[in-house]
DNA sequence: CTGTTAGCGCTTTCAA
DNA sequence: TTGAAAGCGCTAACAG
């Protein structure tokens, strides 16, 4: 492997000083277009790539952003990760992955260690870390810029989110359109902001469809398959059982289908089931699940761009909205 | 945030030169135990953490290892990633994620760019990149150390793998033990080494159980749900259809269950189905899938340690074996 | 618009 | 066993 070109080599080749090369490479102003062009060509000819560590050391920034997560869904995380990576590549940043524990106080240790070791220039938070006041306070103390994906509270923050209430409302509308009257909702984990938003959308949808708001139709869950199983048992044990169950995510919907089959109910003939997230599994269940598509990679990408924008200019705040899609598959059908 | 301690501060606090501190921190020899102790305490008191970029620049290594992947399974990748991260944290390395395209020639560009930008000290390959001669040649040219996870060929390489043939053989043994005679196998993607190993195990299992080797029972697939659906249709359309189908992964097994249900077959009463990988989905299908557990995180961890070991000492080669587990769930039962 | 100078915090010679 | 000095490749501040 040939020795790597340094900035000095480019400067010599272009007949300018290294400072000028630096300016061109960093898109700084005050370079004559002609000079700029000459430098660019020299750099290209030498296949010059700046040395990240040198840049980082001299410029006092790491060019790293850290993605902090404790979300157990592999599909969700890989989606976000690809989005973050594509935005990072584009902006010549690196992504550091930082798995965090579930315990709030342990998260702090984890963050401190991250900051000490990797010195990221910014952080990206995924739910439910987005909703931990303890963590957010610490980050403010550290004065490190951060952006969030689907935070519970959207004021004075930077990041992205879906219109979750609207999505949930549309799901209820879909079910009501199929003639369902008794539509149940299995809630997500209470610590996740999404659970509240989805519940709100469910209620709004029921109201809009003119359906009775029965508290007995709102059953707690925690986003896990097992919690879906437990909730489904509660719902299906009732005499006046619902004809449709809207679970706050796909894993819980899978649990509902399990219970339905165990009791000899057919889906969707006897019971319509739907979820939220459009995980790959939702297509592979039988029957394939009606659900809401969440564009996780786009969310990762936009959150990264929002973070980088905010790092440059602290006035660039706000939660950008990404579009969702209702995916109708075979698990929902006309009310019996 | 208080200014960060530098090596000089530690040196002053311990009353030694910075070189001595450096020696202690890098576990180099030639330091009196007493001095070493003093330095350690000073470092701890000042909460000193070496500056990665400075170390990297001066030492001419990045302390990065890159995980190269184009495997579409999110669960597989997240498993490997957590293993890699835990090993990296332990060894004070960083992981760079490098998603690669499926096309072989495009992979090369991707690697070149990775090397130019991140200058990783070593690479980790996941299947099917492990089986791309073009890529392996390029890495040899670049003289960058690399380790592999589940490579097809295991000679003169460093990395980890499962005993896939044994696992597949045990699955067949399980089915044969339930009285099945006509056991079909849906193969994985031909470009993946795993497909060959699993097929070999299937055949060995059939032979050991004294069952007829019928080529008609070996149907091609490519690890996708859709390919599982297609293969299942072929198998279940036959007059003398198999009583058990062993798919080379869980996604294809999910496809088999779909087709079975569409034809009114019950699983496992009419047809036993099993997969491979133990993805989270395998528990959530109905009925829950009998499968082989692949310890992806342990594989990531061990591959990383193997890579780091090899980077230190090029004679540390060899493919380490990780244990698998047969997980019997509800999708396999007595032959009808 | 362009160049010069002085570091960033560490490791690596080499000398003591 | 220890230390002094010289850079690693780049950016920042200031001077032209």
Short mmCIF file of N, CA, C and O in Angstrom, two decimals, chain B residues 22-75:
data_model
loop_
_atom_site.label_atom_id
_atom_site.label_comp_id
_atom_site.label_asym_id
_atom_site.label_seq_id
_atom_site.Cartn_x
_atom_site.Cartn_y
_atom_site.Cartn_z
N UNK B 22 2.94 7.33 30.24
CA UNK B 22 2.58 6.63 29.01
C UNK B 22 2.89 5.14 29.14
O UNK B 22 2.08 4.29 28.77
N UNK B 23 4.05 4.85 29.67
CA UNK B 23 4.43 3.43 29.84
C UNK B 23 3.45 2.70 30.74
O UNK B 23 3.02 1.59 30.42
N UNK B 24 3.10 3.32 31.82
CA UNK B 24 2.18 2.67 32.76
C UNK B 24 0.84 2.42 32.08
O UNK B 24 0.30 1.31 32.12
N UNK B 25 0.34 3.45 31.41
CA UNK B 25 -0.98 3.35 30.80
C UNK B 25 -1.02 2.30 29.69
O UNK B 25 -2.06 1.69 29.44
N UNK B 26 0.10 2.12 29.04
CA UNK B 26 0.13 1.15 27.95
C UNK B 26 0.68 -0.20 28.38
O UNK B 26 1.02 -1.03 27.56
N UNK B 27 0.78 -0.35 29.67
CA UNK B 27 1.27 -1.62 30.23
C UNK B 27 2.60 -2.05 29.63
O UNK B 27 2.80 -3.22 29.32
N UNK B 28 3.47 -1.07 29.42
CA UNK B 28 4.80 -1.42 28.93
C UNK B 28 5.68 -1.82 30.11
O UNK B 28 5.40 -1.44 31.25
N UNK B 29 6.72 -2.57 29.83
CA UNK B 29 7.61 -3.00 30.92
C UNK B 29 8.53 -1.85 31.33
O UNK B 29 8.37 -0.73 30.85
N UNK B 30 9.48 -2.15 32.16
CA UNK B 30 10.48 -1.18 32.58
C UNK B 30 9.92 0.00 33.38
O UNK B 30 10.25 1.15 33.13
N UNK B 31 9.06 -0.32 34.30
CA UNK B 31 8.61 0.68 35.26
C UNK B 31 8.61 0.01 36.62
O UNK B 31 8.13 -1.12 36.75
N UNK B 32 9.18 0.67 37.60
CA UNK B 32 9.22 0.08 38.94
C UNK B 32 7.79 -0.02 39.46
O UNK B 32 7.02 0.94 39.30
N UNK B 33 7.43 -1.16 40.06
CA UNK B 33 6.06 -1.37 40.54
C UNK B 33 5.57 -0.20 41.38
O UNK B 33 4.42 0.22 41.27
N UNK B 34 6.48 0.33 42.17
CA UNK B 34 6.11 1.41 43.06
C UNK B 34 5.73 2.67 42.26
O UNK B 34 4.72 3.32 42.51
N UNK B 35 6.52 2.95 41.25
CA UNK B 35 6.24 4.09 40.38
C UNK B 35 4.91 3.87 39.66
O UNK B 35 4.07 4.76 39.58
N UNK B 36 4.77 2.67 39.16
CA UNK B 36 3.54 2.31 38.43
C UNK B 36 2.32 2.60 39.29
O UNK B 36 1.36 3.23 38.85
N UNK B 37 2.41 2.17 40.52
CA UNK B 37 1.30 2.36 41.46
C UNK B 37 0.99 3.85 41.65
O UNK B 37 -0.17 4.27 41.60
N UNK B 38 2.04 4.61 41.80
CA UNK B 38 1.87 6.05 42.03
C UNK B 38 1.17 6.70 40.84
O UNK B 38 0.26 7.51 40.99
N UNK B 39 1.60 6.30 39.67
CA UNK B 39 1.00 6.85 38.45
C UNK B 39 -0.47 6.46 38.35
O UNK B 39 -1.34 7.30 38.04
N UNK B 40 -0.74 5.20 38.63
CA UNK B 40 -2.12 4.72 38.55
C UNK B 40 -3.03 5.55 39.45
O UNK B 40 -4.13 5.95 39.06
N UNK B 41 -2.54 5.80 40.65
CA UNK B 41 -3.36 6.55 41.60
C UNK B 41 -3.57 7.98 41.14
O UNK B 41 -4.69 8.51 41.25
N UNK B 42 -2.52 8.58 40.63
CA UNK B 42 -2.65 9.96 40.14
C UNK B 42 -3.67 10.02 39.01
O UNK B 42 -4.54 10.90 38.96
N UNK B 43 -3.59 9.05 38.11
CA UNK B 43 -4.50 9.02 36.97
C UNK B 43 -5.94 8.89 37.45
O UNK B 43 -6.84 9.59 36.97
N UNK B 44 -6.13 8.03 38.41
CA UNK B 44 -7.47 7.79 38.93
C UNK B 44 -7.99 9.05 39.62
O UNK B 44 -9.14 9.44 39.43
N UNK B 45 -7.13 9.66 40.42
CA UNK B 45 -7.53 10.86 41.16
C UNK B 45 -7.95 11.97 40.20
O UNK B 45 -8.90 12.71 40.46
N UNK B 46 -7.26 12.08 39.09
CA UNK B 46 -7.57 13.14 38.13
C UNK B 46 -8.64 12.71 37.13
O UNK B 46 -8.98 13.45 36.22
N UNK B 47 -9.12 11.49 37.27
CA UNK B 47 -10.10 10.92 36.32
C UNK B 47 -9.57 11.06 34.90
O UNK B 47 -10.27 11.51 33.99
N UNK B 48 -8.33 10.69 34.77
CA UNK B 48 -7.69 10.84 33.47
C UNK B 48 -8.14 9.77 32.47
O UNK B 48 -8.18 8.59 32.80
N UNK B 49 -8.50 10.20 31.29
CA UNK B 49 -8.80 9.29 30.18
C UNK B 49 -7.97 9.75 28.99
O UNK B 49 -8.07 10.92 28.59
N UNK B 50 -7.19 8.87 28.43
CA UNK B 50 -6.34 9.27 27.31
C UNK B 50 -7.18 9.84 26.17
O UNK B 50 -8.31 9.43 25.96
N UNK B 51 -6.64 10.77 25.45
CA UNK B 51 -7.32 11.36 24.31
C UNK B 51 -7.10 10.46 23.10
O UNK B 51 -5.99 10.31 22.61
N UNK B 52 -8.18 9.85 22.65
CA UNK B 52 -8.07 8.85 21.59
C UNK B 52 -7.39 9.40 20.34
O UNK B 52 -6.54 8.76 19.75
N UNK B 53 -7.79 10.59 19.93
CA UNK B 53 -7.24 11.13 18.69
C UNK B 53 -5.75 11.37 18.81
O UNK B 53 -4.99 11.11 17.88
N UNK B 54 -5.33 11.87 19.96
CA UNK B 54 -3.91 12.14 20.15
C UNK B 54 -3.13 10.83 20.11
O UNK B 54 -2.08 10.72 19.47
N UNK B 55 -3.66 9.85 20.80
CA UNK B 55 -3.03 8.54 20.82
C UNK B 55 -2.94 7.97 19.42
O UNK B 55 -1.91 7.44 19.00
N UNK B 56 -4.03 8.12 18.73
CA UNK B 56 -4.12 7.58 17.39
C UNK B 56 -3.13 8.26 16.45
O UNK B 56 -2.43 7.62 15.67
N UNK B 57 -3.06 9.57 16.57
CA UNK B 57 -2.18 10.33 15.69
C UNK B 57 -0.72 9.99 15.96
O UNK B 57 0.06 9.69 15.05
N UNK B 58 -0.37 10.01 17.22
CA UNK B 58 1.02 9.75 17.57
C UNK B 58 1.39 8.29 17.34
O UNK B 58 2.49 7.98 16.90
N UNK B 59 0.47 7.41 17.64
CA UNK B 59 0.79 5.98 17.58
C UNK B 59 0.55 5.37 16.22
O UNK B 59 0.85 4.19 16.00
N UNK B 60 0.00 6.17 15.33
CA UNK B 60 -0.28 5.69 13.98
C UNK B 60 -1.20 4.48 13.93
O UNK B 60 -1.02 3.56 13.15
N UNK B 61 -2.18 4.43 14.82
CA UNK B 61 -3.27 3.47 14.66
C UNK B 61 -4.54 4.15 15.14
O UNK B 61 -4.51 5.09 15.93
N UNK B 62 -5.66 3.65 14.62
CA UNK B 62 -6.91 4.37 14.85
C UNK B 62 -7.67 3.90 16.09
O UNK B 62 -8.56 4.56 16.56
N UNK B 63 -7.31 2.72 16.58
CA UNK B 63 -8.07 2.09 17.66
C UNK B 63 -9.51 1.85 17.24
O UNK B 63 -10.40 1.80 18.07
N UNK B 64 -9.71 1.73 15.96
CA UNK B 64 -11.01 1.37 15.42
C UNK B 64 -10.95 -0.01 14.80
O UNK B 64 -9.95 -0.34 14.15
N UNK B 65 -11.99 -0.80 14.99
CA UNK B 65 -12.14 -1.95 14.12
C UNK B 65 -13.48 -1.81 13.42
O UNK B 65 -14.43 -1.29 13.99
N UNK B 66 -13.50 -2.20 12.18
CA UNK B 66 -14.71 -2.01 11.38
C UNK B 66 -15.46 -3.33 11.25
O UNK B 66 -14.85 -4.38 11.03
N UNK B 67 -16.75 -3.25 11.43
CA UNK B 67 -17.61 -4.42 11.22
C UNK B 67 -18.28 -4.25 9.87
O UNK B 67 -19.10 -3.35 9.67
N UNK B 68 -17.88 -5.09 8.94
CA UNK B 68 -18.38 -5.01 7.56
C UNK B 68 -19.53 -5.98 7.42
O UNK B 68 -19.39 -7.16 7.76
N UNK B 69 -20.66 -5.51 6.91
CA UNK B 69 -21.81 -6.41 6.81
C UNK B 69 -22.72 -6.06 5.65
O UNK B 69 -22.85 -4.90 5.27
N UNK B 70 -23.37 -7.07 5.13
CA UNK B 70 -24.47 -6.86 4.18
C UNK B 70 -25.55 -7.90 4.43
O UNK B 70 -26.36 -8.19 3.58
N UNK B 71 -25.52 -8.44 5.63
CA UNK B 71 -26.51 -9.44 6.03
C UNK B 71 -27.82 -8.73 6.36
O UNK B 71 -27.84 -7.79 7.13
N UNK B 72 -28.91 -9.17 5.74
CA UNK B 72 -30.17 -8.45 5.90
C UNK B 72 -30.91 -8.72 7.22
O UNK B 72 -31.90 -8.07 7.50
N UNK B 73 -30.43 -9.68 8.00
CA UNK B 73 -31.17 -9.99 9.22
C UNK B 73 -30.80 -9.03 10.35
O UNK B 73 -29.69 -9.03 10.87
N UNK B 74 -31.78 -8.23 10.75
CA UNK B 74 -31.55 -7.25 11.80
C UNK B 74 -31.18 -7.93 13.12
O UNK B 74 -30.32 -7.45 13.86
N UNK B 75 -31.83 -9.02 13.40
CA UNK B 75 -31.58 -9.69 14.67
C UNK B 75 -30.17 -10.25 14.71
O UNK B 75 -29.47 -10.15 15.71
#
